[in-house]
GROMACS .gro file of C-alpha atoms in nm:
model
  223
    1MET     CA    1   0.027  -0.011  -0.004
    2ALA     CA    2   0.119   0.321  -0.104
    3TRP     CA    3   0.211   0.632   0.185
    4LEU     CA    4   0.219   0.900  -0.039
    5CYS     CA    5  -0.049   1.056  -0.258
    6SER     CA    6   0.059   0.929  -0.615
    7SER     CA    7   0.242   1.131  -0.878
    8THR     CA    8   0.332   1.191  -1.233
    9THR     CA    9   0.636   1.346  -1.199
   10ASN     CA   10   0.965   1.333  -1.025
   11SER     CA   11   0.964   1.673  -0.815
   12GLY     CA   12   0.620   1.596  -0.742
   13LEU     CA   13   0.687   1.264  -0.548
   14VAL     CA   14   0.968   1.481  -0.380
   15ALA     CA   15   0.689   1.781  -0.284
   16ASN     CA   16   0.475   1.416  -0.133
   17LEU     CA   17   0.800   1.321   0.065
   18LEU     CA   18   0.837   1.728   0.211
   19GLY     CA   19   0.459   1.727   0.287
   20ALA     CA   20   0.453   1.453   0.443
   21HIS     CA   21   0.782   1.505   0.707
   22ILE     CA   22   0.931   1.247   0.521
   23ILE     CA   23   1.216   1.417   0.459
   24ALA     CA   24   1.326   1.734   0.639
   25HIS     CA   25   1.681   1.861   0.514
   26GLU     CA   26   1.683   2.004   0.152
   27ARG     CA   27   1.998   1.845   0.109
   28VAL     CA   28   1.782   1.524   0.078
   29ALA     CA   29   1.555   1.718  -0.133
   30ALA     CA   30   1.778   1.836  -0.371
   31ALA     CA   31   1.953   1.491  -0.443
   32MET     CA   32   1.647   1.307  -0.472
   33ARG     CA   33   1.522   1.618  -0.757
   34ALA     CA   34   1.859   1.558  -0.932
   35VAL     CA   35   1.858   1.187  -0.950
   36ASP     CA   36   1.515   1.113  -1.155
   37ARG     CA   37   1.356   0.778  -1.080
   38ALA     CA   38   1.248   0.710  -1.381
   39HIS     CA   39   1.611   0.616  -1.508
   40PHE     CA   40   1.634   0.352  -1.265
   41SER     CA   41   1.303   0.249  -1.260
   42PRO     CA   42   1.067   0.120  -1.522
   43HIS     CA   43   0.765   0.113  -1.410
   44SER     CA   44   0.561   0.317  -1.266
   45PRO     CA   45   0.859   0.531  -1.070
   46TYR     CA   46   0.643   0.754  -0.896
   47GLU     CA   47   0.439   0.547  -0.716
   48ASP     CA   48   0.502   0.539  -0.336
   49ALA     CA   49   0.512   0.136  -0.348
   50PRO     CA   50   0.829  -0.141  -0.435
   51GLN     CA   51   0.866  -0.184  -0.818
   52TYR     CA   52   0.979  -0.495  -0.960
   53ILE     CA   53   1.305  -0.511  -1.163
   54GLY     CA   54   1.392  -0.886  -1.199
   55TYR     CA   55   1.615  -1.108  -1.091
   56GLY     CA   56   1.398  -1.121  -0.771
   57ALA     CA   57   1.454  -0.833  -0.645
   58THR     CA   58   1.271  -0.473  -0.639
   59ILE     CA   59   1.336  -0.082  -0.633
   60SER     CA   60   1.216   0.017  -0.277
   61ALA     CA   61   0.975   0.263  -0.267
   62PRO     CA   62   1.034   0.604  -0.260
   63HIS     CA   63   0.959   0.656   0.128
   64MET     CA   64   1.205   0.373   0.263
   65HIS     CA   65   1.486   0.610   0.024
   66GLY     CA   66   1.345   0.884   0.172
   67TYR     CA   67   1.409   0.733   0.531
   68ALA     CA   68   1.747   0.595   0.434
   69LEU     CA   69   1.899   0.968   0.317
   70GLU     CA   70   1.718   1.133   0.577
   71HIS     CA   71   1.892   0.941   0.902
   72LEU     CA   72   2.229   0.909   0.674
   73GLU     CA   73   2.257   1.228   0.628
   74GLU     CA   74   2.488   1.342   0.826
   75PHE     CA   75   2.732   1.150   0.723
   76LEU     CA   76   2.655   1.179   0.347
   77ARG     CA   77   2.834   1.504   0.311
   78PRO     CA   78   3.026   1.655   0.040
   79GLY     CA   79   3.377   1.475   0.041
   80MET     CA   80   3.258   1.166   0.213
   81ARG     CA   81   3.215   0.775   0.133
   82ALA     CA   82   2.931   0.574   0.144
   83LEU     CA   83   2.857   0.188   0.052
   84ASP     CA   84   2.511   0.072  -0.069
   85VAL     CA   85   2.517  -0.290   0.020
   86GLY     CA   86   2.177  -0.443  -0.229
   87SER     CA   87   2.181  -0.162  -0.469
   88GLY     CA   88   2.002  -0.304  -0.691
   89SER     CA   89   1.879  -0.095  -0.958
   90GLY     CA   90   2.131   0.181  -0.839
   91TYR     CA   91   1.899   0.446  -0.774
   92LEU     CA   92   1.951   0.544  -0.431
   93THR     CA   93   2.314   0.515  -0.479
   94ALA     CA   94   2.300   0.813  -0.728
   95CYS     CA   95   2.110   0.981  -0.462
   96MET     CA   96   2.370   0.911  -0.216
   97ALA     CA   97   2.666   1.005  -0.466
   98ALA     CA   98   2.480   1.347  -0.551
   99MET     CA   99   2.513   1.413  -0.173
  100VAL     CA  100   2.824   1.362  -0.088
  101GLY     CA  101   2.925   1.578  -0.427
  102ALA     CA  102   3.245   1.624  -0.659
  103ASP     CA  103   3.473   1.504  -0.408
  104GLY     CA  104   3.282   1.214  -0.237
  105CYS     CA  105   3.252   0.824  -0.342
  106VAL     CA  106   2.946   0.644  -0.319
  107ILE     CA  107   2.993   0.254  -0.441
  108GLY     CA  108   2.687   0.004  -0.478
  109ILE     CA  109   2.745  -0.366  -0.446
  110ASP     CA  110   2.495  -0.654  -0.572
  111HIS     CA  111   2.548  -1.004  -0.633
  112ILE     CA  112   2.321  -1.053  -0.935
  113PRO     CA  113   2.559  -0.897  -1.243
  114GLU     CA  114   2.253  -0.837  -1.454
  115LEU     CA  115   2.179  -0.586  -1.213
  116VAL     CA  116   2.481  -0.402  -1.158
  117GLU     CA  117   2.540  -0.372  -1.554
  118GLY     CA  118   2.187  -0.259  -1.509
  119SER     CA  119   2.233   0.039  -1.285
  120ARG     CA  120   2.602   0.061  -1.510
  121VAL     CA  121   2.417   0.149  -1.798
  122ALA     CA  122   2.196   0.430  -1.606
  123LEU     CA  123   2.425   0.594  -1.449
  124GLU     CA  124   2.653   0.597  -1.712
  125ARG     CA  125   2.360   0.729  -1.988
  126HIS     CA  126   2.197   1.003  -1.709
  127TYR     CA  127   2.548   1.087  -1.499
  128PRO     CA  128   2.814   0.986  -1.715
  129GLY     CA  129   3.026   1.246  -1.485
  130TRP     CA  130   3.002   1.085  -1.220
  131VAL     CA  131   3.109   0.773  -1.349
  132GLU     CA  132   3.388   0.869  -1.518
  133SER     CA  133   3.525   1.038  -1.187
  134LYS     CA  134   3.422   0.732  -0.978
  135ARG     CA  135   3.222   0.963  -0.794
  136VAL     CA  136   2.990   0.650  -0.823
  137GLN     CA  137   3.125   0.331  -0.830
  138VAL     CA  138   2.894   0.001  -0.909
  139VAL     CA  139   3.068  -0.386  -0.843
  140VAL     CA  140   2.955  -0.697  -0.796
  141GLY     CA  141   2.986  -0.874  -0.499
  142ASP     CA  142   2.845  -1.051  -0.211
  143GLY     CA  143   2.695  -0.737  -0.014
  144ARG     CA  144   2.751  -0.931   0.392
  145ARG     CA  145   3.082  -0.924   0.339
  146GLY     CA  146   3.100  -0.558   0.237
  147TYR     CA  147   3.340  -0.439  -0.019
  148ALA     CA  148   3.699  -0.433   0.123
  149ASP     CA  149   3.816  -0.232  -0.175
  150GLY     CA  150   3.646   0.083  -0.047
  151ALA     CA  151   3.687   0.090   0.306
  152PRO     CA  152   3.596   0.239   0.578
  153TYR     CA  153   3.330   0.411   0.546
  154ASP     CA  154   3.180   0.734   0.658
  155CYS     CA  155   2.824   0.555   0.607
  156ILE     CA  156   2.622   0.221   0.518
  157HIS     CA  157   2.291   0.185   0.361
  158VAL     CA  158   2.160  -0.230   0.317
  159GLY     CA  159   1.860  -0.272   0.069
  160ALA     CA  160   1.775  -0.582   0.194
  161ALA     CA  161   1.763  -0.781   0.563
  162SER     CA  162   1.999  -0.916   0.773
  163PRO     CA  163   1.939  -1.169   1.009
  164GLY     CA  164   2.142  -1.041   1.293
  165VAL     CA  165   2.422  -0.806   1.355
  166PRO     CA  166   2.579  -0.704   1.082
  167GLU     CA  167   2.985  -0.779   1.227
  168ALA     CA  168   3.155  -0.750   0.895
  169LEU     CA  169   2.955  -0.435   0.719
  170LEU     CA  170   3.026  -0.362   1.122
  171ALA     CA  171   3.365  -0.363   1.045
  172GLN     CA  172   3.413  -0.133   0.774
  173LEU     CA  173   3.258   0.139   0.906
  174LYS     CA  174   3.444   0.467   1.016
  175ALA     CA  175   3.474   0.639   1.358
  176PRO     CA  176   3.209   0.784   1.384
  177GLY     CA  177   2.993   0.645   1.063
  178ARG     CA  178   2.645   0.534   1.037
  179MET     CA  179   2.498   0.250   0.905
  180PHE     CA  180   2.105   0.194   0.798
  181VAL     CA  181   2.015  -0.180   0.806
  182PRO     CA  182   1.676  -0.350   0.799
  183VAL     CA  183   1.731  -0.693   1.070
  184GLY     CA  184   1.541  -0.981   1.135
  185THR     CA  185   1.389  -1.263   0.943
  186ALA     CA  186   0.987  -1.340   1.020
  187PHE     CA  187   0.980  -0.971   1.232
  188GLN     CA  188   1.191  -0.692   1.055
  189GLU     CA  189   1.350  -0.303   1.184
  190ILE     CA  190   1.540  -0.069   1.069
  191ILE     CA  191   1.855  -0.095   1.282
  192VAL     CA  192   2.097   0.211   1.320
  193TYR     CA  193   2.473   0.207   1.430
  194ASN     CA  194   2.583   0.429   1.569
  195LYS     CA  195   2.962   0.438   1.557
  196ASP     CA  196   3.156   0.664   1.791
  197SER     CA  197   3.492   0.837   1.740
  198SER     CA  198   3.628   0.576   1.936
  199GLY     CA  199   3.506   0.300   1.796
  200HIS     CA  200   3.198   0.224   2.053
  201VAL     CA  201   2.873   0.077   1.836
  202THR     CA  202   2.522   0.195   1.945
  203GLU     CA  203   2.226   0.099   1.777
  204ARG     CA  204   1.834   0.241   1.788
  205SER     CA  205   1.535   0.066   1.615
  206ALA     CA  206   1.401   0.347   1.367
  207MET     CA  207   1.060   0.165   1.257
  208GLY     CA  208   0.928  -0.182   1.159
  209VAL     CA  209   0.965  -0.346   0.761
  210ARG     CA  210   0.923  -0.557   0.566
  211TYR     CA  211   1.284  -0.643   0.320
  212VAL     CA  212   1.340  -0.899   0.104
  213PRO     CA  213   1.674  -1.113   0.304
  214LEU     CA  214   2.025  -1.056   0.275
  215THR     CA  215   2.087  -1.398   0.023
  216ASP     CA  216   2.320  -1.603  -0.156
  217PRO     CA  217   2.231  -1.553  -0.565
  218GLU     CA  218   2.073  -1.855  -0.612
  219LYS     CA  219   1.831  -1.801  -0.369
  220GLN     CA  220   1.733  -1.417  -0.477
  221ARG     CA  221   1.672  -1.583  -0.861
  222ASP     CA  222   1.432  -1.917  -0.762
  223ASP     CA  223   1.255  -1.695  -0.513
   0.00000   0.00000   0.00000
């Protein structure tokens, strides 16, 4: 079920997210305006609902992307580094890249090669300068293990549910740093992990959710 009134444009979608107080920071709104969801979602891009993108994957509903960017805003400042686990369509990866600016870097990782290739094509077509400068990158890999070649990260977003504490990802988080991740199996909740400057990690529950699980590529394709 959609949370927001339907929209026929990307700017209208962002206006709805602002009106519903799902997003509040102008930097988040500007990033979502700069990255047109239709470049990454071929079906009903401005409807506030998940959309199937193939290979057992969906692009999350816009309100969830809005919540993620709001929670991570402090760690998506210009020049920062970020990791998007389960990057799928590449949409949120691009939004994060818009926020970290020309001196920042965002890496999207997904274990389905076809999804990574599709997101790479979309990024090269619509944001070629970002790709050429490596401001945004997409790679094939098991996101459950993070991406050590680009670590450490100021923030990490995870787009599928971890069954428990994602220790490998926490290890790749800077101090200070922040991670936004759905955790759980039958019952899931968004957990926001904060690592302080001394490396101490705290956590808080942000909301209950339903996400597909972090899993093996073969299992995802079967589902």
